[in-house]
Coordinates of N, CA and C in Angstrom, one line a residue:
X1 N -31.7 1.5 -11.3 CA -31.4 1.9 -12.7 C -30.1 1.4 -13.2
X2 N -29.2 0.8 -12.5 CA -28.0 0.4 -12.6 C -27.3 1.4 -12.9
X3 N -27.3 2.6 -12.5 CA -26.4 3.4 -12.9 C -25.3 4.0 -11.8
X4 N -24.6 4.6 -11.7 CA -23.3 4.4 -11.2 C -22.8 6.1 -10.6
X5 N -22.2 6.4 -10.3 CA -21.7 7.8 -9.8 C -20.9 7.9 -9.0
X6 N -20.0 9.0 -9.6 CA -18.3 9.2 -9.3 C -18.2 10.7 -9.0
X7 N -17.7 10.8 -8.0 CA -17.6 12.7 -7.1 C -16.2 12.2 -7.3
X8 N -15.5 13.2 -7.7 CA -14.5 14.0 -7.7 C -14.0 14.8 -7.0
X9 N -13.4 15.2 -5.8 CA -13.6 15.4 -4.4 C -12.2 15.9 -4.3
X10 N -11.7 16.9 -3.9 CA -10.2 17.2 -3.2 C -10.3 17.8 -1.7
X11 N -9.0 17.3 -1.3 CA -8.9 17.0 0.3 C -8.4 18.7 1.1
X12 N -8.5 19.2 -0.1 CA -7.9 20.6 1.0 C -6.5 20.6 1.4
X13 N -6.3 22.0 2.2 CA -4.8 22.3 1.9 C -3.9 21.3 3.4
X14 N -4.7 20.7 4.0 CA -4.2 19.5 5.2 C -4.7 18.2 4.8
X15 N -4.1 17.2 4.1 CA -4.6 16.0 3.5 C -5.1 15.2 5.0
X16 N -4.4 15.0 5.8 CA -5.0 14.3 7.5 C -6.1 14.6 7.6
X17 N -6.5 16.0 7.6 CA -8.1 16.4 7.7 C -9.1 15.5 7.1
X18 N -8.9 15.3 5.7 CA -9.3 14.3 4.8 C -10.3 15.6 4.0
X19 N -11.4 15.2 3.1 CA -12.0 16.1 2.3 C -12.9 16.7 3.2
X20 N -13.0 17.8 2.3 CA -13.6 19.1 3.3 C -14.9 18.7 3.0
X21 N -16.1 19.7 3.7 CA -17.4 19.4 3.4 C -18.0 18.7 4.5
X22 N -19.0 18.2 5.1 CA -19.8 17.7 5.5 C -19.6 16.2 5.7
X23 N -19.6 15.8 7.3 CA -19.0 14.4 7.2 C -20.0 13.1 6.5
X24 N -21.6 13.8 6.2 CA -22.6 12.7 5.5 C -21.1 12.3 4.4
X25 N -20.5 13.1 3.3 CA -19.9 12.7 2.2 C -19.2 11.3 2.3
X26 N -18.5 10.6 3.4 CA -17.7 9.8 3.6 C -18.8 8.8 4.0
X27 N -19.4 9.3 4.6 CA -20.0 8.3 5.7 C -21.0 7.6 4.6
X28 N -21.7 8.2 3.4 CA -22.0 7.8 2.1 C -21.2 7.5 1.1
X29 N -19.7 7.6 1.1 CA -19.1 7.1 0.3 C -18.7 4.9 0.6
X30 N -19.1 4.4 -0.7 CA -18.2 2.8 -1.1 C -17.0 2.6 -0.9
X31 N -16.7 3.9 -1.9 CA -15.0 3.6 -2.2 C -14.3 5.0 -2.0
X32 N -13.2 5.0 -1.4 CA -12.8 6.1 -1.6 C -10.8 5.9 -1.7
X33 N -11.0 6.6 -2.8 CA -9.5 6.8 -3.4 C -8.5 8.0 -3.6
X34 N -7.5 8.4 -2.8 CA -6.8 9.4 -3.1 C -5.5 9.1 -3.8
X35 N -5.1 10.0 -4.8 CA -4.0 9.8 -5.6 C -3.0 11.1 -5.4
X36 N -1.8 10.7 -5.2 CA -1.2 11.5 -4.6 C 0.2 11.4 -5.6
X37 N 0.8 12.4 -5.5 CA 2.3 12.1 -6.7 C 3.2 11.6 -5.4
X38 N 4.6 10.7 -5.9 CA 4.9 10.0 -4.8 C 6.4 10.8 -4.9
X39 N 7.1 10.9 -4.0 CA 8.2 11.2 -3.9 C 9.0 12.1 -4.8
X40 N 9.1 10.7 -5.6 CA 10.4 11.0 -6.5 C 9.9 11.5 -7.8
X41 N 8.5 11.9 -7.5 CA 7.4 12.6 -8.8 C 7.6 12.1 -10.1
X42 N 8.3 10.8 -10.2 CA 8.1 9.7 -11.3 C 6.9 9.7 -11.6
X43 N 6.2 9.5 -10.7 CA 4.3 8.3 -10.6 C 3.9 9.0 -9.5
X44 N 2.3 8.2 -10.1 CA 1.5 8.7 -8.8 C 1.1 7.1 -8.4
X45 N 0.4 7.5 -6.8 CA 0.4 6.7 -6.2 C -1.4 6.3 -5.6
X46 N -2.1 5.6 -6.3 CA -3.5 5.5 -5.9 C -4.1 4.5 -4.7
X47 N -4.2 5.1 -3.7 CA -4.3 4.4 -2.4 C -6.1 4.3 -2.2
X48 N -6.2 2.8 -1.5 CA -7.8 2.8 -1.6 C -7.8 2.7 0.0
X49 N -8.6 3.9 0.4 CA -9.0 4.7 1.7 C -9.8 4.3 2.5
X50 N -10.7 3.6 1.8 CA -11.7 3.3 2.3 C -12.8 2.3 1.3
X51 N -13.3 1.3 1.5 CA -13.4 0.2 0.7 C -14.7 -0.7 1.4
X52 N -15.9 -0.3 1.1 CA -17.4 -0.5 2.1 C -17.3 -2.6 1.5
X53 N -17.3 -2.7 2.4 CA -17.5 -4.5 2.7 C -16.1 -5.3 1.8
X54 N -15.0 -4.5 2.1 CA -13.7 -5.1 0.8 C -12.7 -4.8 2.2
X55 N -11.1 -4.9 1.6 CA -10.3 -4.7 1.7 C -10.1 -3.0 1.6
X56 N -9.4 -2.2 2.7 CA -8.5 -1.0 2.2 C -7.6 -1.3 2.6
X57 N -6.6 -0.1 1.8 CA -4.8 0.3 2.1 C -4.4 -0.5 1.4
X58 N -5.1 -0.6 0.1 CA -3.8 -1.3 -1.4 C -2.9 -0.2 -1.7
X59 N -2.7 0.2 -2.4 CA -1.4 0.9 -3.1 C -1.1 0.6 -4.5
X60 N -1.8 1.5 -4.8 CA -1.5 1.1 -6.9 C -0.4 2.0 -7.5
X61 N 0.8 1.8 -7.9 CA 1.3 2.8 -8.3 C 1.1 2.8 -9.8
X62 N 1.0 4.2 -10.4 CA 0.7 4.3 -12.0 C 1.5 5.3 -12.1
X63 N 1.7 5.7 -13.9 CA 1.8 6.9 -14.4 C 1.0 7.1 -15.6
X64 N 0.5 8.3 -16.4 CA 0.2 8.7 -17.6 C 1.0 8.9 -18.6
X65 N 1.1 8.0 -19.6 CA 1.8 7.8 -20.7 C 0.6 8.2 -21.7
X66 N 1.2 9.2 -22.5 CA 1.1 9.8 -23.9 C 0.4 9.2 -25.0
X67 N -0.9 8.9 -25.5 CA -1.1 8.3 -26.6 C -1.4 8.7 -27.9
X68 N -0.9 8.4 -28.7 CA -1.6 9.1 -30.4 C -2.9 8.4 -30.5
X69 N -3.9 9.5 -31.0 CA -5.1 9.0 -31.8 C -5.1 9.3 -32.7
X70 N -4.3 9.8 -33.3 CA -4.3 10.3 -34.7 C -4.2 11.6 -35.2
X71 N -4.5 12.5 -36.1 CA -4.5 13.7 -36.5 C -5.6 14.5 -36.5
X72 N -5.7 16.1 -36.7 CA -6.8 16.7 -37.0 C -6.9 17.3 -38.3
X73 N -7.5 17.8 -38.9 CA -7.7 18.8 -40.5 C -6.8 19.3 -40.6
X74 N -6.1 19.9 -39.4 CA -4.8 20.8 -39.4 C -3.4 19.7 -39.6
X75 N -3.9 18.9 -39.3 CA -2.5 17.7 -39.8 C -1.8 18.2 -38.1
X76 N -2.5 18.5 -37.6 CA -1.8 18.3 -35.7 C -2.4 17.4 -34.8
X77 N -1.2 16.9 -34.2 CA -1.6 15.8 -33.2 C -3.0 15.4 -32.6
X78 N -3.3 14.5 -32.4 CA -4.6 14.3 -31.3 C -4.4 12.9 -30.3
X79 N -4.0 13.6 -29.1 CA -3.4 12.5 -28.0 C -4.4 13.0 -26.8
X80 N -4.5 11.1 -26.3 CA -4.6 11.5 -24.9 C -3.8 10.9 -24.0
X81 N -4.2 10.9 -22.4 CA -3.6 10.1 -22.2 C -4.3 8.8 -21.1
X82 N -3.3 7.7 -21.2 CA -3.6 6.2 -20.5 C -3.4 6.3 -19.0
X83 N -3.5 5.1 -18.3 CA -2.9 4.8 -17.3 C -2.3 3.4 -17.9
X84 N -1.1 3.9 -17.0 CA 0.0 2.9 -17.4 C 0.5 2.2 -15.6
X85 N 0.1 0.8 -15.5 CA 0.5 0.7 -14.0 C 1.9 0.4 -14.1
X86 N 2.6 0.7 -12.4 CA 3.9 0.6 -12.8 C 3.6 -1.2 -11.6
X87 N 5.2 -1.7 -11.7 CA 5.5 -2.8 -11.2 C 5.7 -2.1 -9.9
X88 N 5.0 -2.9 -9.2 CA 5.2 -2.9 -7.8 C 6.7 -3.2 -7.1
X89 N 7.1 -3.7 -7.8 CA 8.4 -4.5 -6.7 C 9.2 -3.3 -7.1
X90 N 9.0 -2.4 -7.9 CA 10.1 -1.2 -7.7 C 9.7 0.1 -7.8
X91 N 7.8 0.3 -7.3 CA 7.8 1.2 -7.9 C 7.3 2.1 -6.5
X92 N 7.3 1.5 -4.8 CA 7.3 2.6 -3.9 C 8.5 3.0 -3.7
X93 N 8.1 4.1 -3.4 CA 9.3 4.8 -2.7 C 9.2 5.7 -1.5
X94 N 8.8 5.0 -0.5 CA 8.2 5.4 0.6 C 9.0 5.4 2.1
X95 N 8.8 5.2 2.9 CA 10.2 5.6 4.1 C 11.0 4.9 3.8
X96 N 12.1 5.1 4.4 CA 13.5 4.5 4.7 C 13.5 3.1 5.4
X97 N 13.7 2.4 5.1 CA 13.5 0.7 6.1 C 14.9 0.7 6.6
X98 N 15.0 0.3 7.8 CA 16.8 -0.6 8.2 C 16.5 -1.8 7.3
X99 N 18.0 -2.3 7.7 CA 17.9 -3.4 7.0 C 17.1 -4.5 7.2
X100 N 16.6 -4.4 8.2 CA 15.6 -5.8 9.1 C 14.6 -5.5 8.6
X101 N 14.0 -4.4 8.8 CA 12.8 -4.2 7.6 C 12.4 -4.7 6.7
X102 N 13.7 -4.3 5.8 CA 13.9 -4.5 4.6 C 13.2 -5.7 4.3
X103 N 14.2 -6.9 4.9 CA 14.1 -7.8 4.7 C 13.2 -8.6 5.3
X104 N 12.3 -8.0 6.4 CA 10.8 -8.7 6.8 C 10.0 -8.4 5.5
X105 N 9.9 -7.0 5.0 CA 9.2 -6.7 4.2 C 9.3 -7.8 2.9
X106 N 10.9 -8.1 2.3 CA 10.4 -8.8 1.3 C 10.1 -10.4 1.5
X107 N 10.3 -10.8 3.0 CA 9.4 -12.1 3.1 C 8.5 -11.9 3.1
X108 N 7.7 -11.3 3.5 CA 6.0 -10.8 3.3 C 5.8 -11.1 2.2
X109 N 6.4 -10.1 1.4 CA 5.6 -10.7 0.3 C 6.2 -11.6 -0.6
X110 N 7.2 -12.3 -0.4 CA 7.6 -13.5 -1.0 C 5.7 -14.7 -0.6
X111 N 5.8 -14.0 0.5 CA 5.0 -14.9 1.2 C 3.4 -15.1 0.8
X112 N 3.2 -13.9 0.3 CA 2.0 -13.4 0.5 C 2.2 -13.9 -1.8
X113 N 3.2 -13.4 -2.4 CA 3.3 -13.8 -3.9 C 3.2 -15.4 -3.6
X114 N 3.7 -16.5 -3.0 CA 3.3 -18.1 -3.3 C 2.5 -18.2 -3.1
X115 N 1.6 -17.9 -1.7 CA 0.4 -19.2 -1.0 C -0.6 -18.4 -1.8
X116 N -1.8 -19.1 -0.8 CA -3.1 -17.9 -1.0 C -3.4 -17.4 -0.1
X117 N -2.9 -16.5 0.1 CA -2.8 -15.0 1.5 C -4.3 -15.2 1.5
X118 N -4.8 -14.9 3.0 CA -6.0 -14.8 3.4 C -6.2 -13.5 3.6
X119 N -7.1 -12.7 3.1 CA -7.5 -10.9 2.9 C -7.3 -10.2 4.2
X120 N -7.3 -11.4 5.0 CA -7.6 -10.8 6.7 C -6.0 -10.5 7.2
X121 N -5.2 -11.2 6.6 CA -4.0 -11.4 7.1 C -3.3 -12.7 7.6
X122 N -2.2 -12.7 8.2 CA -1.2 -13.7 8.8 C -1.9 -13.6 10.5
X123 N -1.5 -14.5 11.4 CA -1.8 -14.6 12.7 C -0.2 -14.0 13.3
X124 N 0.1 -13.4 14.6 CA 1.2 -13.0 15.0 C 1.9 -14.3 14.9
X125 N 1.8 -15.1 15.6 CA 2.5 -16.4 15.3 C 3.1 -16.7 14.0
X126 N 2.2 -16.5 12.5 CA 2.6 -17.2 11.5 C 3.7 -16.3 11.1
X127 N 3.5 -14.9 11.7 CA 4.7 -13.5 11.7 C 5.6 -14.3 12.0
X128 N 5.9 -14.7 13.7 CA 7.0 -15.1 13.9 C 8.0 -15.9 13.2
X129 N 6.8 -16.7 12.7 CA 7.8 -18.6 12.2 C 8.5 -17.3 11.2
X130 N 7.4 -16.8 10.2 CA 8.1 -16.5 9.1 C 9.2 -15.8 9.7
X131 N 9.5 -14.5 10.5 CA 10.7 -14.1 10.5 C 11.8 -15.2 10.8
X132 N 11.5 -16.4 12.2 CA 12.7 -16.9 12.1 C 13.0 -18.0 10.9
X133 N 12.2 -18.7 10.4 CA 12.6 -19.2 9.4 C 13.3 -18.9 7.9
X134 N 13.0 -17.2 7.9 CA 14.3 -17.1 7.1 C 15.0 -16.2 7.7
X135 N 15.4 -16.9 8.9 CA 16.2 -16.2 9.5 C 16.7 -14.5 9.9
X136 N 15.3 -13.8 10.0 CA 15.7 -12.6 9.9 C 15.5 -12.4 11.7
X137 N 14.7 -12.8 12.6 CA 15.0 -13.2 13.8 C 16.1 -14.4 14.6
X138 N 16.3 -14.6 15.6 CA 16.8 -15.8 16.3 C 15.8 -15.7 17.5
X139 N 15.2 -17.0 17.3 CA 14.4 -17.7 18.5 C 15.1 -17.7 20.0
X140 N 16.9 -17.7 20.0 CA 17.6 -18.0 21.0 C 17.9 -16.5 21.6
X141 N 17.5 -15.7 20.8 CA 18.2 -14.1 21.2 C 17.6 -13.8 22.3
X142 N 18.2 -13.4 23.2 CA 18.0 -12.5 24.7 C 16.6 -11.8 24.7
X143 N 16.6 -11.1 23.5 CA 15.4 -10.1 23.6 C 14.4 -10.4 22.5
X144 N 14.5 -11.8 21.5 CA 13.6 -12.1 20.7 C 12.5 -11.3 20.8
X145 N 11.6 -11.3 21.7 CA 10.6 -11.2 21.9 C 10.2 -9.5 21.5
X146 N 10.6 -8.9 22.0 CA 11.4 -7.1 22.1 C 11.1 -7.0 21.0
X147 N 12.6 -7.9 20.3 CA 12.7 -7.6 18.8 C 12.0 -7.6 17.7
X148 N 11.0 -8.6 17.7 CA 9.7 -9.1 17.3 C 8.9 -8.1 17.2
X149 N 9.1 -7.8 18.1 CA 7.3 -6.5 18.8 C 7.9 -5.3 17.8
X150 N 9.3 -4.7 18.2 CA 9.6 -3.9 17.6 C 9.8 -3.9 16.1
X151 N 9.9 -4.9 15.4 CA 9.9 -5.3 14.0 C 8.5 -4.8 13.3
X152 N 7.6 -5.7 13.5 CA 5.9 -5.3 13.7 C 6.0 -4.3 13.8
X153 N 5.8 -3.4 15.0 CA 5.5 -1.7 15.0 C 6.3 -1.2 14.5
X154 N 7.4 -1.4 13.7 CA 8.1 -0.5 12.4 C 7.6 -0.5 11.3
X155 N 6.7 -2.2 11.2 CA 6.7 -2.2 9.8 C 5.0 -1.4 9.6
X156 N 4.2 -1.4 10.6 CA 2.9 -0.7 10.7 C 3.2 0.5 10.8
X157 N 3.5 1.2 11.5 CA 3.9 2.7 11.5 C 4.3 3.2 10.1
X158 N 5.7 2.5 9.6 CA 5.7 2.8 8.0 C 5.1 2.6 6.8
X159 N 3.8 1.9 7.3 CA 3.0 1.9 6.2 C 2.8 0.5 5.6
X160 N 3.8 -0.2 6.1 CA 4.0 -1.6 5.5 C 3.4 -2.7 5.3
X161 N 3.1 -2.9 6.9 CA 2.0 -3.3 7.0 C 0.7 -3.1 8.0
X162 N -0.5 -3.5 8.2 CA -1.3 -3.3 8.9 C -1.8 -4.4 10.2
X163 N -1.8 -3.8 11.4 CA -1.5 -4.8 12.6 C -3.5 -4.5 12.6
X164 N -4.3 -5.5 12.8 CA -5.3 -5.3 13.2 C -6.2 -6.5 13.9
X165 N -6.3 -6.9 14.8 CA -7.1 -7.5 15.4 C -6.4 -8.8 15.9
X166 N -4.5 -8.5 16.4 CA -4.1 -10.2 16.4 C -3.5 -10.3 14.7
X167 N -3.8 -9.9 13.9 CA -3.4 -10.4 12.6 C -2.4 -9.1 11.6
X168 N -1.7 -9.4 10.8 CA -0.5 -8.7 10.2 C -1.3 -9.0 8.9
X169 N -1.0 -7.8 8.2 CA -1.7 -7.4 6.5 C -0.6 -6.7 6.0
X170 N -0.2 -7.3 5.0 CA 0.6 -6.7 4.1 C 0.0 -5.6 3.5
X171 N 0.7 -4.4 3.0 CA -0.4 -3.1 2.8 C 0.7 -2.9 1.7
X172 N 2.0 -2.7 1.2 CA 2.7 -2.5 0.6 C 3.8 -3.4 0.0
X173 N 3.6 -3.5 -1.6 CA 4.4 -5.0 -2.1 C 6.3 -4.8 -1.8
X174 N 6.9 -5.7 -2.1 CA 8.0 -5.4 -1.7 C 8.6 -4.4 -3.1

């Protein structure tokens, strides 16, 4: 029929749990998206959870801005409202990075904004070059290796990015 259908679904009072109900719901869900208000309750934050034959763990940040449509008989307002996306480069606000983070995180996506990033990810290797080439590792360091590993599992654990199979996915813009 070509037609289309959208559930409306809330996750209950333990978001981990994930939505309540019957696990067929998931296991028949395409797409699934939770929107959550972020922090600093500026914006909300629309994360794609699950994504049948795509990409998940983007991160859309938005807010709802205000719109006039015009008036009623009464001569009073008639607004609704939009989505308004916000810019990525300033608009998480999500753990605390050290500085090394920091700064892996915005070669990522320096890296990932020039080329044409492959959906799958980077190879651990292309990780590496990248950290030492802009110098945010040293190849000569005692514990390179250590430091490397531990870099990676900070930047996955906080969300940053996604370690999966051998390969590094950016999941959050800088």
């Amino acid at each position: 029929t070509g037609a289309h259908v959208l559930v409306v679904h809330h996750a209950g009072k333990d978001d981990a749990r994930g939505a309540r109900g019957h696990s067929s719901l998931r296991a028949a869900t395409d797409t699934e998206i939770s929107i959550k208000r972020a922090e600093s309750g500026e914006f909300s934050i629309a994360s794609i959870d699950k994504q049948r034959d795509g990409a998940s763990g983007d991160k859309l940040p938005f807010e709802l801005k205000e719109v006039q449509l015009g008036t009623d008989q009464d001569g009073d307002q008639i607004t609704t409202a939009v989505v308004a996306h916000r810019d990525q480069s300033n608009a998480y606000s999500g753990p605390k990075l050290t500085s090394r983070q920091q700064a892996a995180k915005t070669v990522l996506f320096q890296h990932w904004m020039t080329g044409s990033p492959d959906p799958e990810g980077i190879t651990f290797e292309q990780f590496r070059d990248l950290m030492v080439d802009r110098g945010i590792e040293e190849e000569d360091h005692p514990r390179f290796r250590q430091r490397l590993s531990e870099l990676r599992a900070g930047l996955n654990s906080k969300g940053i990015i996604q370690v999966i199979g051998g390969r590094v996915r950016l999941v959050m813009a800088a």
